Coordinates of C-alpha atoms and ligand atoms in Angstrom, one line a residue:
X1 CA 91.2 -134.2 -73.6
X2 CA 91.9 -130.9 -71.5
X3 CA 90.4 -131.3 -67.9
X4 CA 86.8 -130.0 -67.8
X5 CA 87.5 -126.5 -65.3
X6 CA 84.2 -126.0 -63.4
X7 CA 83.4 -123.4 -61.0
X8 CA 81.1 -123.7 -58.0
X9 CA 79.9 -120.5 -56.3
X10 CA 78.9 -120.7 -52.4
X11 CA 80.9 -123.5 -50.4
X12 CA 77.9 -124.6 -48.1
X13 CA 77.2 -128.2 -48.0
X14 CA 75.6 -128.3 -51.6
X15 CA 78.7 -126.5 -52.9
X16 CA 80.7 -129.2 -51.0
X17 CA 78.9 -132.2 -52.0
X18 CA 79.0 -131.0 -55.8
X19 CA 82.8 -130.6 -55.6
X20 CA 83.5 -133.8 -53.5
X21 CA 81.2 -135.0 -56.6
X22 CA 82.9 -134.0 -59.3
X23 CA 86.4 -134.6 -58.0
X24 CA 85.8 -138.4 -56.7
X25 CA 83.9 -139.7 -60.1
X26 CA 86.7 -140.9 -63.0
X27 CA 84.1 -139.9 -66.2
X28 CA 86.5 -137.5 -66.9
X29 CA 89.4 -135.1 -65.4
X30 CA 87.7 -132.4 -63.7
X31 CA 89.7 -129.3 -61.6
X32 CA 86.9 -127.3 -59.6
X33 CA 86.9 -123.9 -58.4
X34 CA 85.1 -123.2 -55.3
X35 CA 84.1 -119.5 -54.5
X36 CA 82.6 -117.5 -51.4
X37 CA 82.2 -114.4 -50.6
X38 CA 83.3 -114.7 -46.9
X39 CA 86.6 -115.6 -45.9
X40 CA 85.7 -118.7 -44.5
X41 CA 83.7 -121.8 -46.1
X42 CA 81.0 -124.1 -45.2
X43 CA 78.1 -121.5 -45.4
X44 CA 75.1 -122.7 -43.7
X45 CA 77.0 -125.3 -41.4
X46 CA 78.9 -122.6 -40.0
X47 CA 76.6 -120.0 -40.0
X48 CA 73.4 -121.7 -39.9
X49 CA 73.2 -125.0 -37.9
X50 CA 72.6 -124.1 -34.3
X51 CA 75.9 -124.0 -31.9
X52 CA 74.5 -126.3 -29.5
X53 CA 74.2 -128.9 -32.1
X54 CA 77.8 -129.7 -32.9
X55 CA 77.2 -133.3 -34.7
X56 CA 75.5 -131.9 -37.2
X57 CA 78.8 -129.6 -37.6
X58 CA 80.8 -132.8 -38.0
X59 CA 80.0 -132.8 -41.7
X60 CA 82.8 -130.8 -42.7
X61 CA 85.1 -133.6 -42.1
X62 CA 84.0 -134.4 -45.6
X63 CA 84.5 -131.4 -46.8
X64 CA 87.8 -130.8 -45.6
X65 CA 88.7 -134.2 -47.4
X66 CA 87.4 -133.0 -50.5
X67 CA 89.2 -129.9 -50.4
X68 CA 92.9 -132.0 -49.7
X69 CA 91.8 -133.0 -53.7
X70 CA 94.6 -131.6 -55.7
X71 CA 92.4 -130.4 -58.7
X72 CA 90.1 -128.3 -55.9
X73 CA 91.0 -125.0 -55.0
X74 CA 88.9 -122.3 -53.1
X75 CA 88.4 -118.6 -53.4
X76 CA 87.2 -116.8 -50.5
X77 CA 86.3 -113.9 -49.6
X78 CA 85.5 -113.4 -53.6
X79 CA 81.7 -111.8 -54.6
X80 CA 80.1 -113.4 -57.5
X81 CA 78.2 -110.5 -58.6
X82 CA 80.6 -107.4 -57.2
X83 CA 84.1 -108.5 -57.1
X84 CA 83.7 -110.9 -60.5
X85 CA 80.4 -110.3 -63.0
X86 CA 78.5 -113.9 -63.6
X87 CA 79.2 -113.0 -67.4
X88 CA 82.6 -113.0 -66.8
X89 CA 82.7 -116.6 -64.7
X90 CA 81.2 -118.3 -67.7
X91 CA 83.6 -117.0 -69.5
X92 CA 86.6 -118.0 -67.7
X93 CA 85.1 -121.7 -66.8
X94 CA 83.8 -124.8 -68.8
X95 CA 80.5 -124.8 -66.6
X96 CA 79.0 -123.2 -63.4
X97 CA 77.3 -124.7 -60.7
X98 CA 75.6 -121.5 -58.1
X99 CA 75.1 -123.1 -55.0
X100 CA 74.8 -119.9 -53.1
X101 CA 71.9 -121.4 -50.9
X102 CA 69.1 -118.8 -49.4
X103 CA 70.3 -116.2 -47.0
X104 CA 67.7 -113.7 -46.6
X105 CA 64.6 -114.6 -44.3
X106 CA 60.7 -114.3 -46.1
X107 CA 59.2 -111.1 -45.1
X108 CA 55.8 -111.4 -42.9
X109 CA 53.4 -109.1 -44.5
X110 CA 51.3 -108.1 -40.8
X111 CA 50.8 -104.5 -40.3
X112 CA 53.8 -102.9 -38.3
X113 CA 55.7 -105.7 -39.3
X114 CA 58.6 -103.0 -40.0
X115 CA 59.0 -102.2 -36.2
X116 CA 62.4 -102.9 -34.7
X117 CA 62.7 -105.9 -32.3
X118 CA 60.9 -108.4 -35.0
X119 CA 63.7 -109.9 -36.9
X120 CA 63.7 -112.6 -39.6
X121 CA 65.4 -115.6 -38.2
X122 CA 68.0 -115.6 -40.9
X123 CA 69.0 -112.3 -39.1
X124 CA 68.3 -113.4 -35.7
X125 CA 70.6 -117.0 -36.7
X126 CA 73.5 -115.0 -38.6
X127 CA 73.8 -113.0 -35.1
X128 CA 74.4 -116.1 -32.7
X129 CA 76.6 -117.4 -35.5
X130 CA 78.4 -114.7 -35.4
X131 CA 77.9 -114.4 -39.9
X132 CA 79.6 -111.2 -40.3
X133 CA 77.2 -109.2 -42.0
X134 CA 74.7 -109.6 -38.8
X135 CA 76.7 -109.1 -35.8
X136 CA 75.7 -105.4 -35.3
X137 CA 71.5 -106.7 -34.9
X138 CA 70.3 -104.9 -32.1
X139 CA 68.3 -108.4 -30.2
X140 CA 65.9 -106.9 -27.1
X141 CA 66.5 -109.0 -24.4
X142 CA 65.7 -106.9 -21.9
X143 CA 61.7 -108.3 -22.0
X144 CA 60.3 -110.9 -20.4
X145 CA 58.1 -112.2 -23.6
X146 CA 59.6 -113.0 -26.8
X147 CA 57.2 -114.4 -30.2
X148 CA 58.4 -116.8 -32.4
X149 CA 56.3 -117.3 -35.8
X150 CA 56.6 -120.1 -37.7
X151 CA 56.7 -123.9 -36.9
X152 CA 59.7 -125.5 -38.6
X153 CA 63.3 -126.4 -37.3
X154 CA 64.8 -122.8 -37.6
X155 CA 61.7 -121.6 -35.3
X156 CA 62.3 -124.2 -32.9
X157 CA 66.3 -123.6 -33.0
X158 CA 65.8 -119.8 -32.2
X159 CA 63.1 -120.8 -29.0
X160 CA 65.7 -123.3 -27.5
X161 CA 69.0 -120.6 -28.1
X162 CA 66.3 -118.3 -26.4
X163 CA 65.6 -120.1 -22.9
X164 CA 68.9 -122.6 -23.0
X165 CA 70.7 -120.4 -20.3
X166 CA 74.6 -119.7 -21.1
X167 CA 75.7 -121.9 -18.6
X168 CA 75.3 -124.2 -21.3
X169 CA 75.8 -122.2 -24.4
X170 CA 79.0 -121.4 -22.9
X171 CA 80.4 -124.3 -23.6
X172 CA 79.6 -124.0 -27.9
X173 CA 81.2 -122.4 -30.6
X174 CA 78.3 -119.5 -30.3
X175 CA 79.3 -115.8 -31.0
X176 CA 80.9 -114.2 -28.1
X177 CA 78.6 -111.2 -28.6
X178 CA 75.3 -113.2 -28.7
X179 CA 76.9 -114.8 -25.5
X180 CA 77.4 -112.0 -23.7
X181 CA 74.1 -110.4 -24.9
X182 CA 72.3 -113.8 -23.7
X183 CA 73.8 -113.6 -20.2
X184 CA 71.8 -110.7 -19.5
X185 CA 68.8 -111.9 -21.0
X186 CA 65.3 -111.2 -19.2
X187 CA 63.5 -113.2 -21.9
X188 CA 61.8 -115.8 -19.7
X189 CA 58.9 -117.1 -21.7
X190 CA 58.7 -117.6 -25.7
X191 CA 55.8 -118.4 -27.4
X192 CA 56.0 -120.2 -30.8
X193 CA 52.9 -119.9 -32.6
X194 CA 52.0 -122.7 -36.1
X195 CA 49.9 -121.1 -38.4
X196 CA 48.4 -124.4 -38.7
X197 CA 47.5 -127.4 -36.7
X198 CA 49.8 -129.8 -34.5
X199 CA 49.7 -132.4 -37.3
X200 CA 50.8 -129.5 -40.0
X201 CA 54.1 -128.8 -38.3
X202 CA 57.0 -128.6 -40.2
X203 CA 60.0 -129.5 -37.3
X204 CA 60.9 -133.1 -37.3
X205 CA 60.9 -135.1 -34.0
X206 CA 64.0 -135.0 -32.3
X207 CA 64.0 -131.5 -32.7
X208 CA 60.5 -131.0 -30.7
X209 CA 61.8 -133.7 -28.0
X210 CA 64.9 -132.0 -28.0
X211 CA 62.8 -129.0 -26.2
X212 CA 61.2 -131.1 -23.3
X213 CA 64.6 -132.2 -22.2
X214 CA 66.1 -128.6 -21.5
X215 CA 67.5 -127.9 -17.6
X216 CA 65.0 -125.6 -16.4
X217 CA 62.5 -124.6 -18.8
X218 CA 58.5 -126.0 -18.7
X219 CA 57.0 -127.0 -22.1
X220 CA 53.6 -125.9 -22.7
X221 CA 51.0 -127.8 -25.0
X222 CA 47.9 -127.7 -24.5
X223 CA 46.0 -131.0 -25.2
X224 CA 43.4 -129.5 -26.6
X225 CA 45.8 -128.3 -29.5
X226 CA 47.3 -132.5 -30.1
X227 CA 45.0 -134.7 -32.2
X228 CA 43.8 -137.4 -29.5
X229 CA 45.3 -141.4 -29.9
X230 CA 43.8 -143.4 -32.2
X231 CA 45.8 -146.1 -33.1
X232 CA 44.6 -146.5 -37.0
X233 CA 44.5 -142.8 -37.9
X234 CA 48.0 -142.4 -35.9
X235 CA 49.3 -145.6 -38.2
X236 CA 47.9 -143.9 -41.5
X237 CA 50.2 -141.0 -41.2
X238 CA 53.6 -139.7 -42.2
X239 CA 56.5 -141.2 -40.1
X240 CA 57.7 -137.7 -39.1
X241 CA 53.5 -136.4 -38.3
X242 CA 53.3 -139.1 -36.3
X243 CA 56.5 -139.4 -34.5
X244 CA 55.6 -135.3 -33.8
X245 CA 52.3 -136.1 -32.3
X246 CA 53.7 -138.8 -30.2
X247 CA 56.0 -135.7 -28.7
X248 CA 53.5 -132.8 -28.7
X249 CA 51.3 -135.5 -26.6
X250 CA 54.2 -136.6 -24.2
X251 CA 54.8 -132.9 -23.5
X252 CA 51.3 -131.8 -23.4
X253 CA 50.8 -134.8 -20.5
X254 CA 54.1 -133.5 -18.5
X255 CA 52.9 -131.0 -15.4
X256 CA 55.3 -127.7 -15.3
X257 CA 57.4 -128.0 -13.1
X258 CA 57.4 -124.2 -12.3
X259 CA 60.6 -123.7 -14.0
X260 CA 62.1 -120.4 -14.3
X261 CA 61.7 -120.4 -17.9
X262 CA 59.4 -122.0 -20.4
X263 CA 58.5 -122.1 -24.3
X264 CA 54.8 -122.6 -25.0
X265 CA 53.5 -123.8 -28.4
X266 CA 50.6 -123.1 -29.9
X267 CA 49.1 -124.4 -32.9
X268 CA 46.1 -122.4 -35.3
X269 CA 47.5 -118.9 -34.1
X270 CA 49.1 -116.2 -36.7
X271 CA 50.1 -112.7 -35.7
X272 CA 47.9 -110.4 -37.3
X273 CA 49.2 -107.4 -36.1
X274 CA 52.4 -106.0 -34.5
X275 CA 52.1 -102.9 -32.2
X276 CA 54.6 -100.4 -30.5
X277 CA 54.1 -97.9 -27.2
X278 CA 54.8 -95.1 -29.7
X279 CA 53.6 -94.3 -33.5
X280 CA 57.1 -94.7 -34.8
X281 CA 58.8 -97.4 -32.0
X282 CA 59.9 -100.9 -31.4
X283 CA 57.5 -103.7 -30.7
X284 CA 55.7 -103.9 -27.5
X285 CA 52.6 -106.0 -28.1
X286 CA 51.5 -108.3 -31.2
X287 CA 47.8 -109.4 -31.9
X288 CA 47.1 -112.9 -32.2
X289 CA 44.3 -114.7 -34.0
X290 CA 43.0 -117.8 -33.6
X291 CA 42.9 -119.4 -37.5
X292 CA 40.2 -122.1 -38.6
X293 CA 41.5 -124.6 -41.5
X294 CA 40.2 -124.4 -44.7
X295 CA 40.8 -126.6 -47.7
X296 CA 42.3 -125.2 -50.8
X297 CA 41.3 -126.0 -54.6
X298 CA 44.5 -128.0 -54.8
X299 CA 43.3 -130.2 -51.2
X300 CA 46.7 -128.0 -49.4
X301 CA 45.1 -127.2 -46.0
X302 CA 45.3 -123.3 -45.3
X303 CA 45.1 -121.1 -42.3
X304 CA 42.7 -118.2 -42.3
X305 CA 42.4 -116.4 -39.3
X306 CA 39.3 -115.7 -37.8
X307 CA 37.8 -112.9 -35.9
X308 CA 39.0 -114.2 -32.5
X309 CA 42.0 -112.1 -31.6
X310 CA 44.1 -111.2 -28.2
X311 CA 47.0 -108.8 -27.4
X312 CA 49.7 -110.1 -25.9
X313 CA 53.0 -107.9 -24.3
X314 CA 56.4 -108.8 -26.5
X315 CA 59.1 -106.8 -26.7
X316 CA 61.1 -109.2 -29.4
X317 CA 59.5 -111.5 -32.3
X318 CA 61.1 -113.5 -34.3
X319 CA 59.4 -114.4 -37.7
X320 CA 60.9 -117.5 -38.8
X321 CA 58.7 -118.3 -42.1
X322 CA 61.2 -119.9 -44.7
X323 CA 64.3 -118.5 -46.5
X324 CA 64.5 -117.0 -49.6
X325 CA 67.0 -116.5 -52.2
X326 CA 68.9 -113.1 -53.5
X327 CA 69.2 -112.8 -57.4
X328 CA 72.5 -112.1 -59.0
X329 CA 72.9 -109.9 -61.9
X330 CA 72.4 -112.3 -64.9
X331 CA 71.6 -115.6 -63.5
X332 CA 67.2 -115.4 -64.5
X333 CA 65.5 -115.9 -60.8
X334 CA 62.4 -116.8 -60.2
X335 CA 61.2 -113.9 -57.6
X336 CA 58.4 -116.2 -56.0
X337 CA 60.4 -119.1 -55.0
X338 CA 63.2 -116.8 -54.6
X339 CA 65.2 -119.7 -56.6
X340 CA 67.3 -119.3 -59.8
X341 CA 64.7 -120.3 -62.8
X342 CA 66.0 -123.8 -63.4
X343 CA 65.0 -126.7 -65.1
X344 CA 66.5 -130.6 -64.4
X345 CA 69.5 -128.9 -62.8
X346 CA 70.1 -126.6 -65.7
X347 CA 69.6 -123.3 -64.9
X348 CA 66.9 -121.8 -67.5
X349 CA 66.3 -118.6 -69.0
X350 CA 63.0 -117.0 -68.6
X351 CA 62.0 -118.1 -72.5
X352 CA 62.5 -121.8 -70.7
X353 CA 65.6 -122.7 -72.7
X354 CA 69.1 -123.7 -70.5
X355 CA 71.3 -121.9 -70.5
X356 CA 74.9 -123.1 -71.6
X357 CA 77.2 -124.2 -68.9
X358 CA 75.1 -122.9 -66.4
X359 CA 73.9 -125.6 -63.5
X360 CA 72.3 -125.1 -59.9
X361 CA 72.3 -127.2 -57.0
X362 CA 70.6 -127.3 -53.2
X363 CA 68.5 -124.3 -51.9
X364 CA 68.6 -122.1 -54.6
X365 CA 67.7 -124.8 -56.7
X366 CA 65.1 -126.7 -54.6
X367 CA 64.1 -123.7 -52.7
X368 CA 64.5 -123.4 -48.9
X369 CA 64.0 -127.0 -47.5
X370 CA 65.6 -130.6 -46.3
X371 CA 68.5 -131.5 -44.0
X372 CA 71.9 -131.0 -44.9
X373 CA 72.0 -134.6 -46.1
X374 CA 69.5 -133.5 -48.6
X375 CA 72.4 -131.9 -50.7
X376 CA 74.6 -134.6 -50.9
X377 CA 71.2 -135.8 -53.0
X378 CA 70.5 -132.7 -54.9
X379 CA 74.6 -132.6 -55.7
X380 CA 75.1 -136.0 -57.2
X381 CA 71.9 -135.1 -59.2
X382 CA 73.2 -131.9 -60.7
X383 CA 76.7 -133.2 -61.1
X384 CA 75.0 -136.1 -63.3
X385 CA 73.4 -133.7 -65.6
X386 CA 76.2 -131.7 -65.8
X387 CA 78.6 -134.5 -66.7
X388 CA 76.0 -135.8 -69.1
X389 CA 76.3 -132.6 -71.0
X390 CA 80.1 -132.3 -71.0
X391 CA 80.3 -136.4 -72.8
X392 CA 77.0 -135.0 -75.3
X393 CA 79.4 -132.0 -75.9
X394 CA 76.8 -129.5 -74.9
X395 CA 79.4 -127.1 -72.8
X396 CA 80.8 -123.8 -73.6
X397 CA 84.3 -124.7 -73.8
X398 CA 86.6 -121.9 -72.2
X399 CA 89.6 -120.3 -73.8
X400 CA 90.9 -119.8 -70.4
X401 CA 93.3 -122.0 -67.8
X402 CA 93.4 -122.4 -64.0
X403 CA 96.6 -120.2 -63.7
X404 CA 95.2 -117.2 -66.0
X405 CA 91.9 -117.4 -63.9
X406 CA 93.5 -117.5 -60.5
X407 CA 95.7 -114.3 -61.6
X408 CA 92.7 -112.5 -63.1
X409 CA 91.0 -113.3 -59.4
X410 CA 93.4 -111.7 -57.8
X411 CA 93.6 -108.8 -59.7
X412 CA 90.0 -108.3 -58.5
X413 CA 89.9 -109.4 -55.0
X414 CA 93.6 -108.6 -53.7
X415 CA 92.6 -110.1 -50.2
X416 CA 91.8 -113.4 -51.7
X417 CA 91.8 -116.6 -48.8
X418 CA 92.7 -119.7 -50.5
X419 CA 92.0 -123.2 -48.3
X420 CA 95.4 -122.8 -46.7
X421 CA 93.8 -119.3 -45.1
X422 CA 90.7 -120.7 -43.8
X423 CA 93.1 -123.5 -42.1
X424 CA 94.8 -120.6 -40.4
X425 CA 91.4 -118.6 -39.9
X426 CA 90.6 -122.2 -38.2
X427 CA 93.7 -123.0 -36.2
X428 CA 93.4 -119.5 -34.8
X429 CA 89.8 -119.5 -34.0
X430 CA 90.3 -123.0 -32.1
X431 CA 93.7 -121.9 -30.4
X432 CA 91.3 -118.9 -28.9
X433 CA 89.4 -121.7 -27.5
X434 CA 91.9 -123.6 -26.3
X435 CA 92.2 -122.3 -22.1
X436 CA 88.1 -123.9 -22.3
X437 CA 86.2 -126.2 -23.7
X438 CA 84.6 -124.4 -26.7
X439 CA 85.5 -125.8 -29.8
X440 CA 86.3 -122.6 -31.2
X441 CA 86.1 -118.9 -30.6
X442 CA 84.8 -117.3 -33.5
X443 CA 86.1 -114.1 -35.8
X444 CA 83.2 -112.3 -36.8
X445 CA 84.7 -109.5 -38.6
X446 CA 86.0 -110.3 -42.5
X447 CA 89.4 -108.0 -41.4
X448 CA 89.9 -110.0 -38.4
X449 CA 89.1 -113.7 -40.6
X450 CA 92.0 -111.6 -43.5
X451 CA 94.5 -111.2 -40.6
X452 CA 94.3 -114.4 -39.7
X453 CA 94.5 -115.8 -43.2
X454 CA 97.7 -113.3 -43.9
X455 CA 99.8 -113.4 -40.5
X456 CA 100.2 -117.6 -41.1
X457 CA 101.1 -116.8 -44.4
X458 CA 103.5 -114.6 -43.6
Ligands
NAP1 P1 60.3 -124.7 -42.9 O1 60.6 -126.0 -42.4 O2 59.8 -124.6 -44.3 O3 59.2 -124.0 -41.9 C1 58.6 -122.8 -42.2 C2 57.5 -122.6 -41.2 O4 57.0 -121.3 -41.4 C3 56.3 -123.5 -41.5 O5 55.7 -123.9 -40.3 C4 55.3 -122.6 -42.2 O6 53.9 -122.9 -42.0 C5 55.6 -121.3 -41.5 N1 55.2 -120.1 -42.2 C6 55.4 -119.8 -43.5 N2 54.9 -118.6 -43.8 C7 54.2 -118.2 -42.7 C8 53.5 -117.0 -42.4 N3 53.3 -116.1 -43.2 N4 53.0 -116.9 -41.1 C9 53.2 -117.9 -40.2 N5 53.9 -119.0 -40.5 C10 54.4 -119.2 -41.7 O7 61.5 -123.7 -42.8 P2 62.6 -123.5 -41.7 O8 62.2 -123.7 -40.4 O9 63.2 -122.2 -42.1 O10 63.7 -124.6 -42.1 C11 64.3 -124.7 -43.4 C12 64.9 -126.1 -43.6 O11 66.0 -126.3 -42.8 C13 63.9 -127.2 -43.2 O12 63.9 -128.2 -44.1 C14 64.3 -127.6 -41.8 O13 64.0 -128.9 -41.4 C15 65.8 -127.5 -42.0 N6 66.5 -127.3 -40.6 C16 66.8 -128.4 -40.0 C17 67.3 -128.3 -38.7 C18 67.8 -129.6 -38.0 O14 67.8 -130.6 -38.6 N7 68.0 -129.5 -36.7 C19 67.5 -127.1 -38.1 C20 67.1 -126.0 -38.8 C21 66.6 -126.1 -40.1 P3 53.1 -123.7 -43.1 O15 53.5 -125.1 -43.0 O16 51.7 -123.5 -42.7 O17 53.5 -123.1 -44.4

């Protein structure tokens, strides 16, 4: 039987996973294609995962091994959707798996919501990642108040990069422009604000305990805001509620110390409003209102926001609400979720009914949420299914081999990088590094990440 030739499109961890997946189970002979439209792979790990957390980077050890597979190859710097039509990939493969994750940040419907200096954290990530398509985001540092909104990890990820001081970040792989920008920073206090209650947060523990042990920055809580000890309520809830209380109520006990610079959370506040000096200009103040909790018909516990409300001088805010996924051009997408329709792995058309061939896996799949970790779940799910249909003889098979495809690629995307590119992209980006001890100095430009890939090929 002819190896079954699947392509996977987006190389972030679920992209990964699902190839390491495919390649390391002996059902059948499988030769995977992995595509992205950068240069370099890894997606979210690069490009998402905060600098000063470099375990969490460690991951693509794994993926690196996966790649040394000789039935994987990888094709960056290829667009799904410009460079090759999804049409056209179904074609050329058996099946499909998108695992293009969720890059764009949810918008925060408050009025003037549009001024510049309030970012969506996806943008406001990208930047200090040094993501290509965000290095140019003008980020206001020059005030002494910034806002976060939102209360999960990526909120509490863009408070810490806020107040950490570069002596520290100095040492990461962050963005040398984000960096430099940061070194002048004024920003001195930023205030994350949950929509809901303490107990209704969505970081996880280490992250919030993470925050009381930064050099020179105060944690504010106030106790009022952290539900008080009981012992059998505290034992009836979630593991990760309760571990959070047990840190909102160690920081809310600890006295500033008079720090320099601190992050203050507070819980039942939304930004209702977001206002400028001038008609037309950049943030200068948002309105905040206190919110009351009311149960929904479904027992979900909302915020409403009530008629208490106080203006507060910010110059930046960061609206870090959830991510949200970005169609492509024949792939049904369910615009709510901002997830490919998708039933049981399968992507679905919008009658319900799979589509041939066609498969989905992390983010865009399960919408915006979980650890990395998570995936490695998600993946072994999706690559089940779509084994399960290549034995039932459910898929499409193609008329076309690896070596046609790989010269049809090229035709379309001349400045292809294969693996063997990104391992230059990467050996040059840690040789930058090397007179210090950052672990890399990254290219953010896609020409720069191309000359790299070409001059060790040459
Ligand atoms: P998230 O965990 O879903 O948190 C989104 C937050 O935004 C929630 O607190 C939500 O409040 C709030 N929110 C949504 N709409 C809002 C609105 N209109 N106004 C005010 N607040 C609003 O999403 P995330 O922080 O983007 O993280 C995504 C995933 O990546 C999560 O699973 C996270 O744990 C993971 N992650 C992990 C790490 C790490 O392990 N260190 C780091 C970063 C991200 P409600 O609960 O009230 O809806």
């Amino acid at each position: 039987m002819k190896p079954l030739r699947v392509a996977i499109v987006g190389s972030g961890p679920s992209g990964f996973f699902a190839a390491g997946n495919l390649l390391e189970q002996d059902q059948i002979e499988v030769q995977v294609d992995v595509f992205d439209r950068l240069p370099t792979p890894f997606g979210l790990v690069r490009y998402g995962v905060a600098p000063d957390h470099p375990a969490i980077k460690s991951v693509t050890k794994i993926f690196d091994r996966t790649a040394q597979h000789e039935n994987f190859r990888y094709f960056g710097n290829v667009e799904v959707a410009t460079d090759i039509t999804a049409a056209e990939l179904a074609q050329w493969y058996d099946a499909v798996i998108y695992a293009i994750g969720a890059s764009g940040g949810r918008r925060l419907e408050v009025d003037g919501a549009w001024r510049s200096g309030n970012h969506p954290s996806s943008d406001f990530v990208g930047w200090y990642n040094g993501h290509p398509d965000r290095v140019d985001l003008d980020v206001e540092l020059g005030v002494e108040r910034a806002i976060v909104i939102g209360n999960g990890n990526v909120a509490l990820d863009a408070a810490r990069i806020l107040v950490t001081g570069t002596e520290k970040l100095a040492g990461t792989d962050m963005a040398d422009h984000a960096l430099e920008a940061l070194r002048g920073s004024k920003v001195r206090e930023v205030i994350v604000l949950g929509r809901r209650a303490a107990e209704h947060a969505a970081f996880t523990p280490s992250e919030v305990a993470e925050l009381g042990k930064l050099p020179g920055v105060d944690v504010i809580v106030d106790p009022a805001d952290v539900p008080e000890e009981d012992k059998e309520r505290d034992k009836a809830r979630p593991p990760i509620q309760r571990n959070n209380i047990k840190q909102l109520r160690r920081l809310a006990a600890k006295e500033p110390s008079g720090a320099d610079r601190r992050i203050v959370l507070k819980f039942l506040r939304s930004v209702v409003g977001i206002g400028g000096e001038a008609e037309h200009g950049p943030v200068a103040s948002v309105s905040i209102a206190r919110n009351e909790l009311v149960e929904a018909e479904d027992g979900t516990v909302e915020a409403q926001p009530t008629e208490e409300v106080s203006e507060h001088r910010a110059g930046l805010v960061i609206h870090a609400v959830g991510y949200h996924g970005t169609p492509i051009p024949g792939i049904p997408f369910d615009t709510e979720r901002g997830v490919f329709r998708n039933a049981d792995s399968r992507i679905v058309g919008y009658d319900g009914a799979p589509l041939p061939g066609h498969y989905v896996v992390g983010w865009i799949k399960r919408g915006p949420s979980g650890v990395i970790p998570t995936n490695r779940d998600c993946a072994r799910d999706t690559v089940s299914v779509l084994l399960a249909d290549a034995a039932e003889g459910r898929l499409p098979r193609s008329e076309f081999d690896g070596a046609q495809v790989e010269r049809l690629i090229v035709e379309r995307a001349p400045n292809l990088v294969e693996y063997d590119g990104w391992r230059a992209i990467d050996a040059h980006e840690t040789a930058l590094a090397e007179p210090t001890d950052r672990p890399r100095v990254k290219l953010t430009s896609v020409d720069a990440m191309i000359d790299a890939a070409q001059a060790a090929a040459e």
